[in-house]
Short mmCIF file of C-alpha atoms and ligand atoms in Angstrom, two decimals:
data_model
loop_
_atom_site.label_atom_id
_atom_site.label_comp_id
_atom_site.label_asym_id
_atom_site.label_seq_id
_atom_site.Cartn_x
_atom_site.Cartn_y
_atom_site.Cartn_z
CA UNK X 1 -130.90 135.41 72.65
CA UNK X 2 -131.19 132.29 74.78
CA UNK X 3 -131.69 133.10 78.42
CA UNK X 4 -132.10 131.11 81.56
CA UNK X 5 -135.40 132.10 83.15
CA UNK X 6 -135.98 131.69 86.85
CA UNK X 7 -137.96 133.80 89.27
CA UNK X 8 -134.98 134.13 91.63
CA UNK X 9 -132.43 135.32 89.14
CA UNK X 10 -128.76 135.64 88.41
CA UNK X 11 -127.56 137.54 91.48
CA UNK X 12 -128.42 134.77 93.93
CA UNK X 13 -126.68 132.20 91.73
CA UNK X 14 -123.59 134.40 91.46
CA UNK X 15 -123.49 135.05 95.19
CA UNK X 16 -123.09 131.31 95.90
CA UNK X 17 -124.66 131.34 99.31
CA UNK X 18 -123.52 129.33 102.25
CA UNK X 19 -125.94 126.42 102.86
CA UNK X 20 -129.49 127.15 103.90
CA UNK X 21 -130.00 127.43 107.65
CA UNK X 22 -132.25 124.88 109.39
CA UNK X 23 -135.94 125.60 110.06
CA UNK X 24 -137.55 126.39 113.39
CA UNK X 25 -138.61 123.16 115.09
CA UNK X 26 -139.15 124.24 118.70
CA UNK X 27 -141.00 126.63 120.97
CA UNK X 28 -138.70 129.57 121.68
CA UNK X 29 -138.78 132.74 123.72
CA UNK X 30 -136.93 135.88 122.58
CA UNK X 31 -136.81 139.64 123.11
CA UNK X 32 -137.74 140.30 119.50
CA UNK X 33 -139.05 138.15 116.66
CA UNK X 34 -138.44 139.45 113.15
CA UNK X 35 -140.53 137.95 110.35
CA UNK X 36 -138.82 138.16 106.95
CA UNK X 37 -135.17 137.91 105.96
CA UNK X 38 -134.95 140.66 103.36
CA UNK X 39 -133.06 143.89 103.89
CA UNK X 40 -135.75 145.38 106.16
CA UNK X 41 -135.80 142.44 108.55
CA UNK X 42 -132.05 141.98 108.51
CA UNK X 43 -131.21 145.68 109.03
CA UNK X 44 -133.70 145.68 111.91
CA UNK X 45 -131.91 142.75 113.52
CA UNK X 46 -128.55 144.40 112.83
CA UNK X 47 -129.48 147.68 114.51
CA UNK X 48 -131.11 145.96 117.49
CA UNK X 49 -127.89 144.03 117.97
CA UNK X 50 -126.01 147.34 117.91
CA UNK X 51 -128.36 149.23 120.22
CA UNK X 52 -128.84 146.35 122.66
CA UNK X 53 -126.22 143.67 122.19
CA UNK X 54 -127.78 141.51 124.91
CA UNK X 55 -131.20 141.34 123.21
CA UNK X 56 -132.19 137.87 121.99
CA UNK X 57 -133.32 138.34 118.39
CA UNK X 58 -134.87 135.54 116.35
CA UNK X 59 -135.41 136.03 112.61
CA UNK X 60 -137.79 133.74 110.72
CA UNK X 61 -137.50 133.55 106.93
CA UNK X 62 -139.97 131.60 104.78
CA UNK X 63 -137.42 130.58 102.14
CA UNK X 64 -133.86 131.77 102.52
CA UNK X 65 -132.61 135.22 103.38
CA UNK X 66 -132.52 137.36 100.25
CA UNK X 67 -134.81 135.04 98.25
CA UNK X 68 -137.31 137.86 97.75
CA UNK X 69 -136.75 141.21 96.06
CA UNK X 70 -133.75 141.91 98.33
CA UNK X 71 -131.74 139.30 96.45
CA UNK X 72 -133.20 139.96 93.02
CA UNK X 73 -133.43 143.70 92.54
CA UNK X 74 -131.61 146.03 90.15
CA UNK X 75 -129.06 146.97 92.80
CA UNK X 76 -129.65 150.75 92.53
CA UNK X 77 -128.73 152.30 95.86
CA UNK X 78 -130.60 155.57 95.63
CA UNK X 79 -131.38 158.35 98.06
CA UNK X 80 -134.85 159.91 97.97
CA UNK X 81 -134.09 163.29 96.39
CA UNK X 82 -136.39 162.55 93.45
CA UNK X 83 -139.26 162.38 95.96
CA UNK X 84 -138.47 165.83 97.40
CA UNK X 85 -141.43 167.69 95.83
CA UNK X 86 -143.88 165.00 97.01
CA UNK X 87 -142.27 164.95 100.46
CA UNK X 88 -142.45 168.75 100.81
CA UNK X 89 -146.08 168.77 99.82
CA UNK X 90 -146.96 165.98 102.23
CA UNK X 91 -144.77 166.77 105.24
CA UNK X 92 -143.37 170.30 104.86
CA UNK X 93 -139.84 171.47 104.05
CA UNK X 94 -138.05 170.69 107.29
CA UNK X 95 -139.33 167.11 107.58
CA UNK X 96 -138.76 166.48 103.88
CA UNK X 97 -135.15 167.61 104.20
CA UNK X 98 -134.55 165.52 107.31
CA UNK X 99 -135.73 162.41 105.50
CA UNK X 100 -133.86 163.03 102.25
CA UNK X 101 -130.64 163.77 104.13
CA UNK X 102 -131.09 160.57 106.14
CA UNK X 103 -131.64 158.66 102.89
CA UNK X 104 -128.50 160.18 101.40
CA UNK X 105 -126.56 159.08 104.49
CA UNK X 106 -128.00 155.57 104.02
CA UNK X 107 -126.50 155.38 100.52
CA UNK X 108 -123.05 156.15 101.87
CA UNK X 109 -123.53 154.09 105.03
CA UNK X 110 -124.22 150.94 103.01
CA UNK X 111 -120.86 151.36 101.28
CA UNK X 112 -119.14 152.05 104.58
CA UNK X 113 -120.83 149.06 106.21
CA UNK X 114 -119.67 146.75 103.41
CA UNK X 115 -116.13 148.00 103.80
CA UNK X 116 -116.08 147.73 107.59
CA UNK X 117 -117.71 144.32 107.60
CA UNK X 118 -115.62 142.91 104.76
CA UNK X 119 -118.71 142.25 102.63
CA UNK X 120 -117.86 142.40 98.93
CA UNK X 121 -121.22 143.49 97.55
CA UNK X 122 -119.67 145.24 94.52
CA UNK X 123 -120.60 148.64 95.98
CA UNK X 124 -119.79 151.26 93.37
CA UNK X 125 -120.60 154.94 93.90
CA UNK X 126 -121.19 156.03 90.30
CA UNK X 127 -124.25 158.32 90.71
CA UNK X 128 -127.75 157.97 89.31
CA UNK X 129 -128.65 159.50 85.95
CA UNK X 130 -132.25 160.01 84.87
CA UNK X 131 -132.62 160.61 81.13
CA UNK X 132 -135.37 161.64 78.79
CA UNK X 133 -136.12 159.40 75.83
CA UNK X 134 -139.01 161.47 74.41
CA UNK X 135 -139.73 165.19 73.99
CA UNK X 136 -142.71 164.72 76.35
CA UNK X 137 -140.29 163.64 79.09
CA UNK X 138 -137.76 166.47 78.67
CA UNK X 139 -137.34 168.37 81.90
CA UNK X 140 -139.48 165.95 83.90
CA UNK X 141 -136.89 166.39 86.67
CA UNK X 142 -137.30 170.17 86.76
CA UNK X 143 -139.67 170.16 89.75
CA UNK X 144 -137.05 168.19 91.71
CA UNK X 145 -134.20 170.47 90.62
CA UNK X 146 -136.28 173.54 91.58
CA UNK X 147 -137.20 172.07 94.98
CA UNK X 148 -133.53 171.24 95.66
CA UNK X 149 -132.46 174.78 94.70
CA UNK X 150 -135.19 176.34 96.86
CA UNK X 151 -134.08 174.28 99.85
CA UNK X 152 -130.41 175.10 99.33
CA UNK X 153 -129.28 171.65 98.17
CA UNK X 154 -128.96 172.29 94.42
CA UNK X 155 -125.87 170.09 94.16
CA UNK X 156 -127.76 166.87 94.84
CA UNK X 157 -129.64 167.07 91.52
CA UNK X 158 -127.75 168.54 88.56
CA UNK X 159 -129.39 168.86 85.12
CA UNK X 160 -127.29 167.54 82.23
CA UNK X 161 -127.40 168.57 78.56
CA UNK X 162 -127.87 165.92 75.89
CA UNK X 163 -124.12 166.03 75.18
CA UNK X 164 -123.32 165.56 78.87
CA UNK X 165 -125.71 162.62 79.08
CA UNK X 166 -124.18 160.97 76.03
CA UNK X 167 -120.73 161.59 77.48
CA UNK X 168 -121.75 159.27 80.32
CA UNK X 169 -123.62 156.72 78.20
CA UNK X 170 -124.00 157.07 74.46
CA UNK X 171 -127.36 155.45 73.79
CA UNK X 172 -128.79 156.86 70.55
CA UNK X 173 -132.19 157.43 72.15
CA UNK X 174 -130.98 159.54 75.10
CA UNK X 175 -131.85 163.21 75.24
CA UNK X 176 -131.09 165.53 78.17
CA UNK X 177 -131.12 164.32 81.77
CA UNK X 178 -130.13 164.92 85.34
CA UNK X 179 -127.57 163.40 87.68
CA UNK X 180 -127.96 162.63 91.37
CA UNK X 181 -124.29 162.26 92.33
CA UNK X 182 -124.88 160.43 95.62
CA UNK X 183 -126.01 157.02 94.43
CA UNK X 184 -124.38 153.65 93.98
CA UNK X 185 -124.92 150.13 92.73
CA UNK X 186 -124.51 146.83 94.53
CA UNK X 187 -124.76 143.14 93.78
CA UNK X 188 -128.00 142.88 95.78
CA UNK X 189 -127.79 139.20 96.74
CA UNK X 190 -124.23 139.62 97.99
CA UNK X 191 -125.47 142.43 100.23
CA UNK X 192 -128.34 140.27 101.52
CA UNK X 193 -126.18 137.23 102.14
CA UNK X 194 -123.43 139.38 103.65
CA UNK X 195 -125.99 140.74 106.10
CA UNK X 196 -127.12 137.22 106.95
CA UNK X 197 -123.53 136.13 107.66
CA UNK X 198 -122.80 139.16 109.86
CA UNK X 199 -126.05 138.70 111.80
CA UNK X 200 -125.14 135.12 112.56
CA UNK X 201 -121.74 136.28 113.80
CA UNK X 202 -123.50 138.77 116.08
CA UNK X 203 -125.59 136.02 117.64
CA UNK X 204 -128.91 136.68 115.90
CA UNK X 205 -130.74 133.35 115.59
CA UNK X 206 -131.93 132.85 112.02
CA UNK X 207 -134.26 130.09 110.85
CA UNK X 208 -134.77 129.64 107.12
CA UNK X 209 -137.49 127.55 105.46
CA UNK X 210 -139.68 128.84 108.30
CA UNK X 211 -142.79 130.53 106.96
CA UNK X 212 -144.75 132.30 109.67
CA UNK X 213 -148.37 131.22 109.33
CA UNK X 214 -149.69 133.44 112.09
CA UNK X 215 -148.31 136.47 113.90
CA UNK X 216 -150.67 137.51 116.66
CA UNK X 217 -150.74 139.40 119.90
CA UNK X 218 -150.58 136.97 122.78
CA UNK X 219 -150.59 137.92 126.47
CA UNK X 220 -148.13 140.77 126.89
CA UNK X 221 -146.41 140.16 123.58
CA UNK X 222 -146.65 138.39 120.23
CA UNK X 223 -146.39 134.85 119.00
CA UNK X 224 -145.06 133.91 115.57
CA UNK X 225 -146.13 130.41 114.60
CA UNK X 226 -144.61 128.33 111.80
CA UNK X 227 -145.61 124.81 110.73
CA UNK X 228 -143.20 123.24 113.23
CA UNK X 229 -142.56 125.74 115.99
CA UNK X 230 -143.22 129.14 117.49
CA UNK X 231 -141.44 132.15 118.91
CA UNK X 232 -142.89 134.30 121.68
CA UNK X 233 -141.53 137.76 122.30
CA UNK X 234 -142.68 141.07 123.74
CA UNK X 235 -142.38 142.65 120.27
CA UNK X 236 -142.52 141.52 116.67
CA UNK X 237 -141.40 143.07 113.39
CA UNK X 238 -143.24 142.32 110.20
CA UNK X 239 -140.77 142.67 107.35
CA UNK X 240 -142.26 140.39 104.75
CA UNK X 241 -141.94 142.77 101.78
CA UNK X 242 -144.80 142.59 99.28
CA UNK X 243 -146.27 139.60 101.19
CA UNK X 244 -147.21 142.10 103.91
CA UNK X 245 -150.30 142.85 101.81
CA UNK X 246 -151.62 139.52 103.06
CA UNK X 247 -151.65 140.88 106.63
CA UNK X 248 -155.26 141.91 107.20
CA UNK X 249 -154.73 145.32 108.89
CA UNK X 250 -152.46 146.42 106.03
CA UNK X 251 -154.38 144.93 103.13
CA UNK X 252 -155.76 148.21 101.86
CA UNK X 253 -152.58 150.17 102.24
CA UNK X 254 -150.63 148.90 99.22
CA UNK X 255 -150.80 147.45 95.73
CA UNK X 256 -148.52 144.72 94.39
CA UNK X 257 -147.09 145.06 90.93
CA UNK X 258 -144.00 143.43 89.43
CA UNK X 259 -140.74 144.19 87.73
CA UNK X 260 -138.51 142.09 85.49
CA UNK X 261 -134.81 142.12 84.68
CA UNK X 262 -132.37 140.62 82.21
CA UNK X 263 -128.59 140.39 82.38
CA UNK X 264 -126.32 140.12 79.37
CA UNK X 265 -123.13 138.19 78.91
CA UNK X 266 -120.02 140.35 79.59
CA UNK X 267 -119.94 143.07 76.91
CA UNK X 268 -117.04 145.33 78.02
CA UNK X 269 -116.34 146.44 74.45
CA UNK X 270 -119.96 147.64 74.10
CA UNK X 271 -119.63 149.60 77.35
CA UNK X 272 -116.36 151.13 76.11
CA UNK X 273 -118.01 152.13 72.84
CA UNK X 274 -120.91 153.70 74.74
CA UNK X 275 -118.46 155.43 77.05
CA UNK X 276 -120.47 153.93 79.92
CA UNK X 277 -117.56 153.18 82.20
CA UNK X 278 -118.32 155.35 85.25
CA UNK X 279 -120.63 152.88 86.98
CA UNK X 280 -123.70 155.14 86.72
CA UNK X 281 -127.09 153.57 87.25
CA UNK X 282 -129.59 155.01 84.77
CA UNK X 283 -133.34 155.17 84.23
CA UNK X 284 -135.57 156.76 81.67
CA UNK X 285 -138.32 159.15 82.80
CA UNK X 286 -141.38 157.00 82.27
CA UNK X 287 -143.86 156.10 85.02
CA UNK X 288 -143.37 152.44 83.98
CA UNK X 289 -139.66 152.93 84.25
CA UNK X 290 -136.76 151.28 82.38
CA UNK X 291 -133.67 150.97 84.60
CA UNK X 292 -130.18 149.76 83.79
CA UNK X 293 -126.68 149.50 85.21
CA UNK X 294 -123.41 147.76 84.60
CA UNK X 295 -121.48 145.15 86.59
CA UNK X 296 -117.75 145.04 87.36
CA UNK X 297 -117.29 142.27 84.76
CA UNK X 298 -118.83 144.41 82.03
CA UNK X 299 -122.42 143.14 81.84
CA UNK X 300 -125.57 145.23 81.40
CA UNK X 301 -128.49 144.60 83.72
CA UNK X 302 -131.70 146.00 82.25
CA UNK X 303 -135.09 146.07 83.94
CA UNK X 304 -138.59 147.34 83.45
CA UNK X 305 -141.10 148.33 86.09
CA UNK X 306 -144.06 147.71 83.81
CA UNK X 307 -144.95 144.20 84.99
CA UNK X 308 -148.51 143.18 85.70
CA UNK X 309 -150.30 143.74 88.98
CA UNK X 310 -150.93 140.83 91.32
CA UNK X 311 -154.65 140.24 91.85
CA UNK X 312 -155.88 140.18 95.45
CA UNK X 313 -156.28 136.41 95.44
CA UNK X 314 -152.57 135.99 94.80
CA UNK X 315 -151.23 138.49 97.29
CA UNK X 316 -148.60 136.12 98.56
CA UNK X 317 -145.72 138.34 97.60
CA UNK X 318 -144.44 136.16 94.80
CA UNK X 319 -144.32 137.16 91.17
CA UNK X 320 -144.00 134.30 88.78
CA UNK X 321 -141.81 135.00 85.81
CA UNK X 322 -143.89 136.67 83.12
CA UNK X 323 -142.43 135.61 79.77
CA UNK X 324 -144.44 138.21 77.85
CA UNK X 325 -142.94 140.97 79.97
CA UNK X 326 -139.44 139.48 79.65
CA UNK X 327 -139.78 139.48 75.83
CA UNK X 328 -140.67 143.19 76.01
CA UNK X 329 -137.65 143.85 78.28
CA UNK X 330 -135.38 142.14 75.72
CA UNK X 331 -136.89 144.22 72.90
CA UNK X 332 -136.35 147.44 74.85
CA UNK X 333 -132.77 146.48 75.76
CA UNK X 334 -131.85 146.43 72.06
CA UNK X 335 -133.78 149.63 71.39
CA UNK X 336 -131.69 151.38 74.05
CA UNK X 337 -128.44 149.67 73.07
CA UNK X 338 -128.52 148.51 69.40
CA UNK X 339 -124.95 147.14 69.71
CA UNK X 340 -126.42 144.35 71.86
CA UNK X 341 -128.35 142.88 68.93
CA UNK X 342 -127.38 139.20 68.72
CA UNK X 343 -125.55 139.23 72.05
CA UNK X 344 -126.44 136.64 74.65
CA UNK X 345 -128.78 137.35 77.53
CA UNK X 346 -127.73 135.00 80.29
CA UNK X 347 -130.63 135.24 82.63
CA UNK X 348 -134.07 136.77 83.09
CA UNK X 349 -136.07 137.02 86.28
CA UNK X 350 -138.75 138.99 88.04
CA UNK X 351 -140.07 139.94 91.44
CA UNK X 352 -142.96 141.64 93.20
CA UNK X 353 -143.00 145.34 94.06
CA UNK X 354 -144.86 146.74 97.06
CA UNK X 355 -146.35 150.00 95.84
CA UNK X 356 -147.71 152.47 98.39
CA UNK X 357 -150.28 154.97 97.11
CA UNK X 358 -147.89 157.85 97.83
CA UNK X 359 -144.83 156.00 96.44
CA UNK X 360 -143.17 156.60 99.82
CA UNK X 361 -142.24 153.92 102.35
CA UNK X 362 -144.38 153.61 105.45
CA UNK X 363 -143.29 152.47 108.91
CA UNK X 364 -145.83 151.87 111.64
CA UNK X 365 -147.27 149.69 114.37
CA UNK X 366 -150.31 147.47 114.83
CA UNK X 367 -151.58 145.04 117.49
CA UNK X 368 -151.47 147.62 120.27
CA UNK X 369 -147.92 148.72 119.44
CA UNK X 370 -146.54 145.21 119.72
CA UNK X 371 -145.95 144.57 116.00
CA UNK X 372 -144.02 147.07 113.92
CA UNK X 373 -143.89 146.98 110.13
CA UNK X 374 -142.47 148.66 107.03
CA UNK X 375 -143.65 148.49 103.44
CA UNK X 376 -144.22 150.55 100.31
CA UNK X 377 -140.70 151.13 98.97
CA UNK X 378 -142.22 151.17 95.48
CA UNK X 379 -139.11 149.88 93.74
CA UNK X 380 -136.70 152.07 95.72
CA UNK X 381 -135.96 149.99 98.79
CA UNK X 382 -132.26 149.17 98.84
CA UNK X 383 -131.17 152.30 100.74
CA UNK X 384 -134.54 153.22 102.36
CA UNK X 385 -134.87 149.72 103.89
CA UNK X 386 -131.76 150.48 105.93
CA UNK X 387 -133.51 153.54 107.36
CA UNK X 388 -136.67 151.50 107.99
CA UNK X 389 -134.59 148.84 109.75
CA UNK X 390 -133.06 151.51 111.98
CA UNK X 391 -136.52 152.91 112.80
CA UNK X 392 -137.96 149.44 113.46
CA UNK X 393 -135.06 148.69 115.80
CA UNK X 394 -135.86 151.80 117.86
CA UNK X 395 -139.60 151.12 117.87
CA UNK X 396 -139.17 147.53 118.96
CA UNK X 397 -136.82 148.60 121.77
CA UNK X 398 -139.40 151.19 122.82
CA UNK X 399 -137.05 154.05 122.08
CA UNK X 400 -138.18 157.33 120.59
CA UNK X 401 -135.35 159.14 118.86
CA UNK X 402 -134.44 161.12 115.76
CA UNK X 403 -135.28 158.33 113.34
CA UNK X 404 -138.67 157.52 114.85
CA UNK X 405 -139.57 161.18 114.26
CA UNK X 406 -138.96 160.89 110.50
CA UNK X 407 -142.14 161.62 108.53
CA UNK X 408 -142.42 158.10 107.07
CA UNK X 409 -143.30 156.86 110.58
CA UNK X 410 -147.09 156.66 110.95
CA UNK X 411 -147.82 159.13 108.13
CA UNK X 412 -151.46 160.03 107.40
CA UNK X 413 -153.02 156.90 105.92
CA UNK X 414 -153.84 156.72 102.23
CA UNK X 415 -155.86 153.69 101.22
CA UNK X 416 -155.99 151.91 97.89
CA UNK X 417 -159.37 150.83 96.48
CA UNK X 418 -160.63 147.42 97.68
CA UNK X 419 -160.46 144.28 95.54
CA UNK X 420 -161.62 143.45 92.91
CA UNK X 421 -161.77 147.13 91.90
CA UNK X 422 -158.07 147.57 92.71
CA UNK X 423 -156.87 144.84 90.35
CA UNK X 424 -159.30 145.54 87.50
CA UNK X 425 -158.82 149.32 87.78
CA UNK X 426 -155.07 148.96 88.13
CA UNK X 427 -154.79 146.88 84.97
CA UNK X 428 -156.87 149.41 83.01
CA UNK X 429 -154.67 152.27 84.26
CA UNK X 430 -151.51 150.25 83.49
CA UNK X 431 -152.72 149.68 79.89
CA UNK X 432 -153.47 153.40 79.52
CA UNK X 433 -150.05 154.43 80.89
CA UNK X 434 -148.35 151.93 78.57
CA UNK X 435 -150.26 153.38 75.60
CA UNK X 436 -149.54 156.99 76.63
CA UNK X 437 -145.84 156.33 77.03
CA UNK X 438 -145.58 154.47 73.73
CA UNK X 439 -147.29 157.38 71.96
CA UNK X 440 -145.00 159.88 73.70
CA UNK X 441 -141.91 157.97 72.58
CA UNK X 442 -143.24 157.87 69.02
CA UNK X 443 -143.74 161.64 69.14
CA UNK X 444 -147.54 161.30 68.97
CA UNK X 445 -150.14 162.82 71.25
CA UNK X 446 -152.15 160.19 73.12
CA UNK X 447 -155.95 160.39 72.85
CA UNK X 448 -158.09 162.15 75.41
CA UNK X 449 -159.44 158.92 76.94
CA UNK X 450 -155.93 157.47 77.35
CA UNK X 451 -154.74 160.68 79.01
CA UNK X 452 -157.78 160.78 81.28
CA UNK X 453 -157.39 157.17 82.46
CA UNK X 454 -153.61 157.38 82.83
CA UNK X 455 -154.04 160.54 84.91
CA UNK X 456 -156.77 159.11 87.14
CA UNK X 457 -154.58 157.89 90.05
CA UNK X 458 -152.97 161.34 90.51
CA UNK X 459 -156.40 162.96 90.58
CA UNK X 460 -157.53 160.74 93.45
CA UNK X 461 -154.33 161.28 95.41
CA UNK X 462 -152.48 158.12 94.33
CA UNK X 463 -149.05 158.91 93.01
CA UNK X 464 -147.64 157.40 89.78
CA UNK X 465 -144.03 157.66 88.67
CA UNK X 466 -141.22 159.41 90.50
C1 FAD I 501 -137.14 143.14 90.06
C2 FAD I 501 -136.94 144.17 91.15
C3 FAD I 501 -136.03 145.20 90.96
C4 FAD I 501 -135.83 146.14 91.96
N1 FAD I 501 -134.84 147.06 91.79
C5 FAD I 501 -134.54 147.91 92.81
C6 FAD I 501 -133.42 148.76 92.71
O1 FAD I 501 -132.66 148.73 91.73
N2 FAD I 501 -133.18 149.62 93.73
C7 FAD I 501 -133.98 149.67 94.84
O2 FAD I 501 -133.73 150.48 95.73
N3 FAD I 501 -135.02 148.82 94.98
C8 FAD I 501 -135.30 147.92 94.02
N4 FAD I 501 -136.32 147.03 94.17
C9 FAD I 501 -137.05 147.03 95.45
C10 FAD I 501 -136.25 146.39 96.56
O3 FAD I 501 -135.73 145.16 96.13
C11 FAD I 501 -137.15 146.20 97.78
O4 FAD I 501 -137.77 147.42 98.11
C12 FAD I 501 -136.39 145.70 98.99
O5 FAD I 501 -135.64 144.56 98.69
C13 FAD I 501 -137.37 145.43 100.11
O6 FAD I 501 -136.79 144.64 101.10
P1 FAD I 501 -137.70 143.96 102.19
O7 FAD I 501 -136.82 143.32 103.17
O8 FAD I 501 -138.69 144.94 102.71
O9 FAD I 501 -138.57 142.88 101.41
P2 FAD I 501 -138.17 141.49 100.73
O10 FAD I 501 -136.89 141.55 100.03
O11 FAD I 501 -139.42 141.08 99.98
O12 FAD I 501 -138.00 140.49 101.96
C14 FAD I 501 -139.09 139.94 102.62
C15 FAD I 501 -138.73 138.53 103.04
O13 FAD I 501 -139.80 138.02 103.84
C16 FAD I 501 -139.97 136.66 103.53
N5 FAD I 501 -141.34 136.29 103.91
C17 FAD I 501 -142.50 136.61 103.28
N6 FAD I 501 -143.54 136.10 103.95
C18 FAD I 501 -143.03 135.46 105.03
C19 FAD I 501 -143.62 134.74 106.12
N7 FAD I 501 -144.93 134.59 106.22
N8 FAD I 501 -142.80 134.21 107.05
C20 FAD I 501 -141.45 134.37 106.98
N9 FAD I 501 -140.86 135.05 105.97
C21 FAD I 501 -141.64 135.58 105.02
C22 FAD I 501 -139.70 136.57 102.05
O14 FAD I 501 -139.34 135.25 101.67
C23 FAD I 501 -138.57 137.57 101.88
O15 FAD I 501 -137.31 136.96 101.97
C24 FAD I 501 -136.57 146.08 93.17
C25 FAD I 501 -137.49 145.05 93.36
C26 FAD I 501 -137.67 144.10 92.36
C27 FAD I 501 -138.66 142.99 92.57
#
């Protein structure tokens, strides 16, 4: 299996972007400066341009728009129903329902937006299926199904028998599962680059190759300074994805881990044999999750959320390609789909994941309400970043409305342990979770120490898994 390995990945190559935009080389004034050209920053700019078409918005991107996780992810467009039990516990039933319904709308709205804007991001509404691959994982969705039933939305999360699961995708290791019908897949880089193109058409000024070295309150507003220029504005939005952990006030609010993906050559006959032709995106039920989907030309994209953590010293938001992890992803791909043995993997890549201790995104403000931020999507950011962008647009226009009242806005703060304890502890917990999940898949009971260490984060209020 010879694969091309780059950190950026196959999607960005396939999307064949228009040329990179020039960097900032002047001192500018604007109504809003957005730092970061991923989905969060670009949706923010999009919604500001809708709410206040006259506003002068400048977006500064360190590399090129979509170069980060927004152009490299698995392309699962998921709502947040699987977080319903955690949301109820944290925010109460009414707020939990408001957020999950908004997230479900975001899934559909992305498809509608692509259609209206003529952006061919391969949006396919095939649903999301979570399966069990070990007796220990059977029914791990039950708490979600129960919460949905109790809140009168049973249809959003429907348990499937083993036969029903295999009817959708016939992997020999699948057991029972559950389907969330409102979910889709996209070609993530096409979505990112489509957003960039539409923002330019709307008059948003975008500078690429423009890393912001300093974003600070200045006078009545903020100043974003790059190596060759600066932008002053009354408000700023920090949308730098995992790199946000380098921003001092937020440093202890998130952990950075990584995820890696591979994509096969077109294998339509394998998909036909598996009966996997409905466009479903699928995961197993592990905490260190395996996730996979198909593409319109019959490829399988297969990823694993079990990459290493980034130590504090390297909190720059990048994740170099980890060949050891990629080798494990390739091994797992064939375990899930034995018919792929000997088939070509065309590309492998990775990216950083911003993990919040609650596994829920967080939107808030710092610098005396002049800088607004979002982070913590924890590997589920494609749809939620559209909500965050909408919230950030309202906050930066000083509006208070329905979206700014969603419970992910300024939630009670949960901190992660400081470095170096965070990195060392995180790696020990990761090793224990890996061991526990391997044992579970082999039908063995993990030892007491492994269970104790793997369960430690939950006991101190830090959430692991869905
Ligand atoms: C391998 C992988 C698979 C994933 N799979 C899925 C999935 O299937 N479904 C899902 O929902 N989510 C998935 N995610 C998560 C999802 O991609 C993210 O949550 C989402 O893209 C976050 O968007 P963002 O705009 O907040 O951040 P980013 O995409 O990280 O964008 C931030 C941008 O800011 C720029 N930047 C950083 N620092 C600076 C600076 N100082 N100055 C200027 N610009 C700066 C970066 O270059 C980057 O372009 C995955 C992530 C990874 C890594």
